[in-house]
Tab-separated table of C-alpha atoms in Angstrom:
chain	number	residue	atom	x	y	z
A	1	ASP	CA	-72.706	228.890	-22.665
A	2	SER	CA	-71.609	232.463	-23.340
A	3	THR	CA	-68.030	231.638	-22.376
A	4	LYS	CA	-67.551	229.286	-25.344
A	5	SER	CA	-67.322	229.950	-29.047
A	6	GLU	CA	-69.690	228.144	-31.409
A	7	LEU	CA	-70.601	228.118	-35.076
A	8	ARG	CA	-74.226	229.224	-35.551
A	9	VAL	CA	-75.856	228.753	-38.946
A	10	LEU	CA	-79.009	230.742	-39.748
A	11	GLY	CA	-79.123	230.264	-43.514
A	12	VAL	CA	-77.117	227.996	-45.790
A	13	LEU	CA	-73.673	226.572	-45.096
A	14	ASN	CA	-71.900	224.339	-47.581
A	15	ALA	CA	-68.821	222.771	-45.985
A	16	ASP	CA	-67.414	220.827	-48.916
A	17	GLY	CA	-64.208	219.006	-48.047
A	18	THR	CA	-62.556	216.066	-49.773
A	19	ALA	CA	-61.120	212.734	-48.660
A	20	SER	CA	-57.595	214.143	-48.857
A	21	SER	CA	-58.428	217.631	-47.549
A	22	ARG	CA	-60.979	217.419	-44.755
A	23	ILE	CA	-62.563	220.398	-43.029
A	24	VAL	CA	-61.742	220.147	-39.307
A	25	LEU	CA	-63.656	222.033	-36.607
A	26	GLU	CA	-61.934	221.482	-33.262
A	27	SER	CA	-60.457	223.067	-30.170
A	28	ASN	CA	-57.333	225.181	-30.604
A	29	ALA	CA	-56.224	224.564	-27.007
A	30	GLY	CA	-52.727	223.286	-26.441
A	31	SER	CA	-54.214	220.220	-24.753
A	32	PRO	CA	-57.664	219.834	-26.364
A	33	ALA	CA	-60.467	218.424	-24.218
A	34	ARG	CA	-64.126	217.569	-24.614
A	35	GLY	CA	-66.313	220.638	-24.208
A	36	ASP	CA	-63.670	223.203	-25.154
A	37	TRP	CA	-66.121	224.914	-27.536
A	38	GLY	CA	-69.849	224.952	-28.215
A	39	GLY	CA	-70.034	223.020	-31.475
A	40	VAL	CA	-72.028	223.597	-34.659
A	41	HIS	CA	-75.604	224.863	-34.238
A	42	LEU	CA	-77.954	224.634	-37.214
A	43	LEU	CA	-80.863	226.905	-36.310
A	44	SER	CA	-84.444	226.537	-37.523
A	45	SER	CA	-83.868	228.952	-40.426
A	46	THR	CA	-81.158	226.645	-41.776
A	47	ALA	CA	-82.087	224.674	-44.890
A	48	ASN	CA	-80.299	222.923	-47.727
A	49	SER	CA	-76.956	222.989	-45.947
A	50	PHE	CA	-74.322	220.441	-46.796
A	51	PHE	CA	-71.436	218.940	-44.810
A	52	ASP	CA	-69.081	216.598	-46.663
A	53	TYR	CA	-65.763	215.285	-45.325
A	54	VAL	CA	-66.028	217.372	-42.157
A	55	THR	CA	-64.579	216.421	-38.749
A	56	VAL	CA	-66.041	217.942	-35.571
A	57	ARG	CA	-64.402	217.250	-32.203
A	58	HIS	CA	-63.855	218.611	-28.670
A	59	ALA	CA	-67.247	220.393	-28.584
A	60	THR	CA	-69.958	220.289	-25.929
A	61	SER	CA	-72.149	218.575	-28.516
A	62	GLY	CA	-70.718	218.219	-31.993
A	63	VAL	CA	-73.675	219.172	-34.183
A	64	SER	CA	-76.983	220.481	-32.783
A	65	SER	CA	-79.660	220.679	-35.445
A	66	LEU	CA	-83.026	222.390	-35.749
A	67	ALA	CA	-82.511	222.504	-39.503
A	68	GLY	CA	-85.290	222.123	-42.022
A	69	SER	CA	-85.392	219.993	-45.140
A	70	GLY	CA	-82.451	219.368	-47.402
A	71	THR	CA	-79.695	219.442	-44.772
A	72	ALA	CA	-77.165	216.627	-45.173
A	73	PHE	CA	-74.170	215.503	-43.120
A	74	GLN	CA	-72.180	212.868	-44.959
A	75	ARG	CA	-68.755	211.201	-45.059
A	76	SER	CA	-67.970	213.077	-41.865
A	77	VAL	CA	-66.794	212.370	-38.309
A	78	VAL	CA	-68.050	213.592	-34.927
A	79	GLU	CA	-65.851	212.486	-32.049
A	80	HIS	CA	-64.560	213.277	-28.559
A	81	CYS	CA	-67.385	215.656	-27.660
A	82	GLN	CA	-68.528	216.160	-24.067
A	83	GLN	CA	-72.208	215.297	-24.490
A	84	TYR	CA	-73.801	214.214	-27.769
A	85	GLY	CA	-72.214	213.605	-31.120
A	86	LEU	CA	-75.333	214.846	-32.908
A	87	ASN	CA	-78.261	216.501	-31.121
A	88	ILE	CA	-81.203	216.564	-33.560
A	89	THR	CA	-84.231	218.324	-32.056
A	90	ALA	CA	-86.277	219.261	-35.127
A	91	GLY	CA	-86.380	218.751	-38.858
A	92	ALA	CA	-85.159	215.876	-40.962
A	93	LEU	CA	-81.368	215.938	-41.119
A	94	GLN	CA	-79.824	213.257	-43.346
A	95	LEU	CA	-76.792	211.546	-41.767
A	96	SER	CA	-74.941	209.136	-44.032
A	97	GLU	CA	-71.587	207.371	-44.465
A	98	SER	CA	-70.320	209.010	-41.293
A	99	ILE	CA	-68.615	208.041	-38.030
A	100	VAL	CA	-69.977	209.078	-34.629
A	101	ARG	CA	-67.644	207.793	-31.924
A	102	SER	CA	-66.175	208.309	-28.479
A	103	ASN	CA	-68.543	211.048	-27.353
A	104	GLY	CA	-69.280	211.423	-23.639
A	105	SER	CA	-73.000	210.675	-23.718
A	106	TYR	CA	-75.183	209.615	-26.664
A	107	GLY	CA	-73.859	209.152	-30.166
A	108	VAL	CA	-77.025	210.507	-31.816
A	109	TYR	CA	-79.838	212.108	-29.786
A	110	VAL	CA	-83.146	212.603	-31.599
A	111	SER	CA	-86.119	214.473	-30.123
A	112	GLN	CA	-89.193	215.740	-32.024
A	113	ALA	CA	-87.443	215.089	-35.346
A	114	SER	CA	-87.517	212.685	-38.292
A	115	PRO	CA	-83.928	212.119	-39.441
A	116	ALA	CA	-82.596	209.370	-41.689
A	117	ILE	CA	-79.375	207.729	-40.474
A	118	THR	CA	-77.744	205.486	-43.045
A	119	SER	CA	-74.471	203.650	-43.695
A	120	SER	CA	-72.806	205.082	-40.593
A	121	LEU	CA	-70.591	203.753	-37.791
A	122	ILE	CA	-71.822	204.659	-34.306
A	123	HIS	CA	-69.522	203.240	-31.654
A	124	ASP	CA	-67.899	203.687	-28.254
A	125	ASN	CA	-70.090	206.539	-27.096
A	126	GLY	CA	-70.504	206.796	-23.331
A	127	GLY	CA	-74.292	206.369	-23.310
A	128	ARG	CA	-76.692	205.110	-25.941
A	129	GLY	CA	-75.697	204.724	-29.554
A	130	VAL	CA	-78.950	206.212	-30.873
A	131	TYR	CA	-81.528	207.718	-28.474
A	132	VAL	CA	-84.941	208.600	-29.941
A	133	TYR	CA	-87.527	210.513	-27.893
A	134	GLN	CA	-90.936	211.809	-28.906
A	135	SER	CA	-93.508	213.713	-26.855
A	136	GLY	CA	-96.675	215.358	-28.053
A	137	SER	CA	-99.140	214.328	-30.735
A	138	THR	CA	-97.125	215.059	-33.892
A	139	GLY	CA	-96.091	211.888	-35.669
A	140	ARG	CA	-92.366	211.326	-36.266
A	141	THR	CA	-90.497	208.655	-38.197
A	142	VAL	CA	-86.836	207.850	-37.667
A	143	THR	CA	-85.092	205.725	-40.295
A	144	LEU	CA	-81.977	203.656	-39.532
A	145	ARG	CA	-80.557	201.723	-42.457
A	146	ASN	CA	-77.248	199.901	-42.968
A	147	ASN	CA	-75.569	201.211	-39.840
A	148	THR	CA	-73.066	199.483	-37.549
A	149	ILE	CA	-73.718	200.284	-33.880
A	150	VAL	CA	-71.129	198.747	-31.546
A	151	GLY	CA	-69.739	199.094	-28.036
A	152	ASN	CA	-71.777	202.023	-26.783
A	153	GLY	CA	-72.039	202.325	-23.012
A	154	GLY	CA	-75.780	201.808	-22.683
A	155	TYR	CA	-78.185	200.674	-25.368
A	156	GLY	CA	-77.641	200.298	-29.083
A	157	ILE	CA	-80.950	201.863	-30.187
A	158	TYR	CA	-83.270	203.274	-27.493
A	159	ALA	CA	-86.753	204.682	-28.169
A	160	SER	CA	-89.145	206.405	-25.766
A	161	GLU	CA	-92.529	207.949	-26.550
A	162	SER	CA	-95.087	209.725	-24.389
A	163	TYR	CA	-98.121	209.036	-26.604
A	164	ALA	CA	-98.800	205.750	-28.369
A	165	GLY	CA	-98.760	205.816	-32.142
A	166	ASN	CA	-96.713	208.963	-32.739
A	167	LEU	CA	-93.191	207.541	-33.051
A	168	THR	CA	-92.137	205.014	-35.661
A	169	VAL	CA	-88.608	203.633	-35.886
A	170	HIS	CA	-87.735	201.838	-39.117
A	171	ALA	CA	-84.518	199.819	-38.712
A	172	THR	CA	-83.280	197.744	-41.652
A	173	ASN	CA	-79.949	196.064	-42.422
A	174	ASN	CA	-78.207	197.278	-39.248
A	175	ILE	CA	-75.530	195.527	-37.186
A	176	VAL	CA	-76.122	196.181	-33.473
A	177	VAL	CA	-73.667	194.280	-31.267
A	178	ARG	CA	-72.025	194.311	-27.829
A	179	ASN	CA	-73.535	197.529	-26.523
A	180	GLY	CA	-73.572	197.959	-22.756
A	181	SER	CA	-76.930	196.396	-21.875
A	182	TYR	CA	-79.627	196.026	-24.552
A	183	GLY	CA	-79.502	196.066	-28.328
A	184	LEU	CA	-82.924	197.548	-29.203
A	185	TYR	CA	-85.000	198.942	-26.340
A	186	ASN	CA	-88.579	200.248	-26.431
A	187	ALA	CA	-88.680	202.120	-23.117
A	188	SER	CA	-92.355	203.072	-22.928
A	189	GLY	CA	-93.623	200.269	-25.120
A	190	TYR	CA	-95.458	202.935	-27.142
A	191	ALA	CA	-93.043	203.350	-30.052
A	192	THR	CA	-93.742	201.366	-33.202
A	193	PHE	CA	-90.732	199.474	-34.539
A	194	GLY	CA	-90.505	198.203	-38.099
A	195	LEU	CA	-87.518	195.839	-38.176
A	196	SER	CA	-86.064	193.847	-41.034
A	197	ASN	CA	-82.781	192.057	-41.709
A	198	ASN	CA	-80.918	193.321	-38.650
A	199	LEU	CA	-78.025	191.482	-36.984
A	200	VAL	CA	-78.404	192.033	-33.229
A	201	TRP	CA	-76.140	190.065	-30.897
A	202	GLY	CA	-73.970	189.954	-27.816
A	203	HIS	CA	-75.749	192.145	-25.243
A	204	SER	CA	-75.422	191.465	-21.530
A	205	SER	CA	-79.100	192.056	-20.674
A	206	ALA	CA	-80.916	191.099	-23.886
A	207	ASP	CA	-80.794	191.851	-27.574
A	208	TYR	CA	-84.407	193.135	-27.622
A	209	TYR	CA	-86.659	194.680	-24.995
A	210	SER	CA	-90.385	195.226	-25.615
A	211	VAL	CA	-89.870	194.930	-29.358
A	212	SER	CA	-89.987	191.906	-31.654
A	213	SER	CA	-86.956	191.016	-33.749
A	214	GLY	CA	-88.889	191.616	-36.970
A	215	ASP	CA	-88.353	189.988	-40.351
A	216	SER	CA	-85.264	187.876	-41.127
A	217	PRO	CA	-83.348	188.632	-37.914
A	218	ILE	CA	-79.819	187.348	-37.320
A	219	GLY	CA	-78.400	186.737	-33.836
A	220	GLU	CA	-74.781	185.725	-34.494
A	221	ASN	CA	-71.274	187.127	-34.178
A	222	PRO	CA	-70.777	189.395	-37.230
A	223	LEU	CA	-67.094	188.404	-37.485
A	224	PHE	CA	-65.521	191.807	-37.995
A	225	VAL	CA	-61.980	192.206	-39.326
A	226	ASP	CA	-60.773	193.452	-35.906
A	227	GLU	CA	-63.510	194.305	-33.432
A	228	ALA	CA	-61.088	195.216	-30.636
A	229	GLY	CA	-59.168	197.530	-32.962
A	230	ARG	CA	-62.457	198.884	-34.325
A	231	ASN	CA	-62.043	197.728	-37.894
A	232	LEU	CA	-65.763	197.023	-38.179
A	233	ARG	CA	-65.819	195.701	-41.727
A	234	ILE	CA	-67.173	192.162	-42.047
A	235	THR	CA	-65.040	189.206	-43.121
A	236	SER	CA	-65.624	186.346	-45.559
A	237	ASN	CA	-67.675	184.074	-43.270
A	238	SER	CA	-69.765	186.784	-41.648
A	239	PRO	CA	-73.498	186.050	-41.332
A	240	ALA	CA	-74.037	189.681	-42.375
A	241	ARG	CA	-72.831	188.910	-45.891
A	242	LEU	CA	-75.546	188.784	-48.565
A	243	HIS	CA	-78.343	188.856	-45.969
A	244	ALA	CA	-79.576	192.435	-46.313
A	245	SER	CA	-83.100	193.102	-47.539
A	246	ASP	CA	-81.734	193.743	-51.044
A	247	GLY	CA	-79.396	190.725	-51.032
A	248	ALA	CA	-76.315	192.843	-50.316
A	249	ASP	CA	-74.402	193.042	-47.007
A	250	ILE	CA	-75.794	194.133	-43.648
A	251	GLY	CA	-74.085	197.008	-41.840
A	252	ALA	CA	-72.214	200.146	-42.801
A	253	LEU	CA	-69.129	198.536	-44.353
A	254	ALA	CA	-69.490	195.907	-47.067
A	255	TYR	CA	-67.263	192.855	-47.361
A	256	ASP	CA	-64.037	193.691	-49.236
A	257	GLY	CA	-62.390	190.276	-49.514
A	258	THR	CA	-60.815	190.011	-46.055
A	259	PRO	CA	-60.953	186.350	-44.952
A	260	THR	CA	-62.244	185.213	-41.587
A	261	PRO	CA	-59.022	184.113	-39.832
A	262	PHE	CA	-60.542	181.052	-38.141
A	263	LEU	CA	-63.215	178.481	-38.847
A	264	ALA	CA	-66.491	180.127	-37.896
A	265	GLY	CA	-69.579	181.645	-39.420
A	266	HIS	CA	-71.077	180.846	-42.804
A	267	LEU	CA	-69.396	179.275	-45.810
A	268	TYR	CA	-70.278	180.904	-49.124
A	269	ALA	CA	-69.792	179.424	-52.559
């Protein structure tokens, strides 16, 4: 859209904020709205770029990436964008310890790419939490590990592939709860899912569609500190505690000592 400003990256961009001094990319309108500007575009010549403690909001899509290897987006926030939080259409962007929330359509859209999404909160996006699409004969692998995916308008994790055997989704140690219809959905039935130690629960249609629950699945209330208020850290009796593949906690936010305020869940010694 030639009427909107955007940040286009053709080489290397290191946006290195801190917890107390974040870098904020947002609309400068008096009354900011979704879609006020074009967002961050990492073009195919982008490599080894780094985003740390960055907040992107009010864009059409927050971050659109064709970036090559070595590009990382961590400890950052993408929120209140018109379409996608992240639109990853090539390469292998690394998304970690971040928050993708309250975007108009999908939280993370992946097409013809092999990103790794780890230790991130993906919640309250208008469509799917994570949408993965693959066409053509090139094999792609998408990795989802230790994420918390909650309250998105459609599906938690949705995968669609045009050719059998060319899309693999590895999902391990994720909490996927109370999304609009399904938890994990294999639209074409062609995608290969490798699932282990995921807590998937509370979906109106079903927790799984055309995909098995995998190894060591959990189908219980994760007992967050305050789900309605979106404090998505687990409490003392949560079934996500100590049940990850490495014996640690499932989800993006580990238990920090907050007690479960009522008698429910698991009792730990």
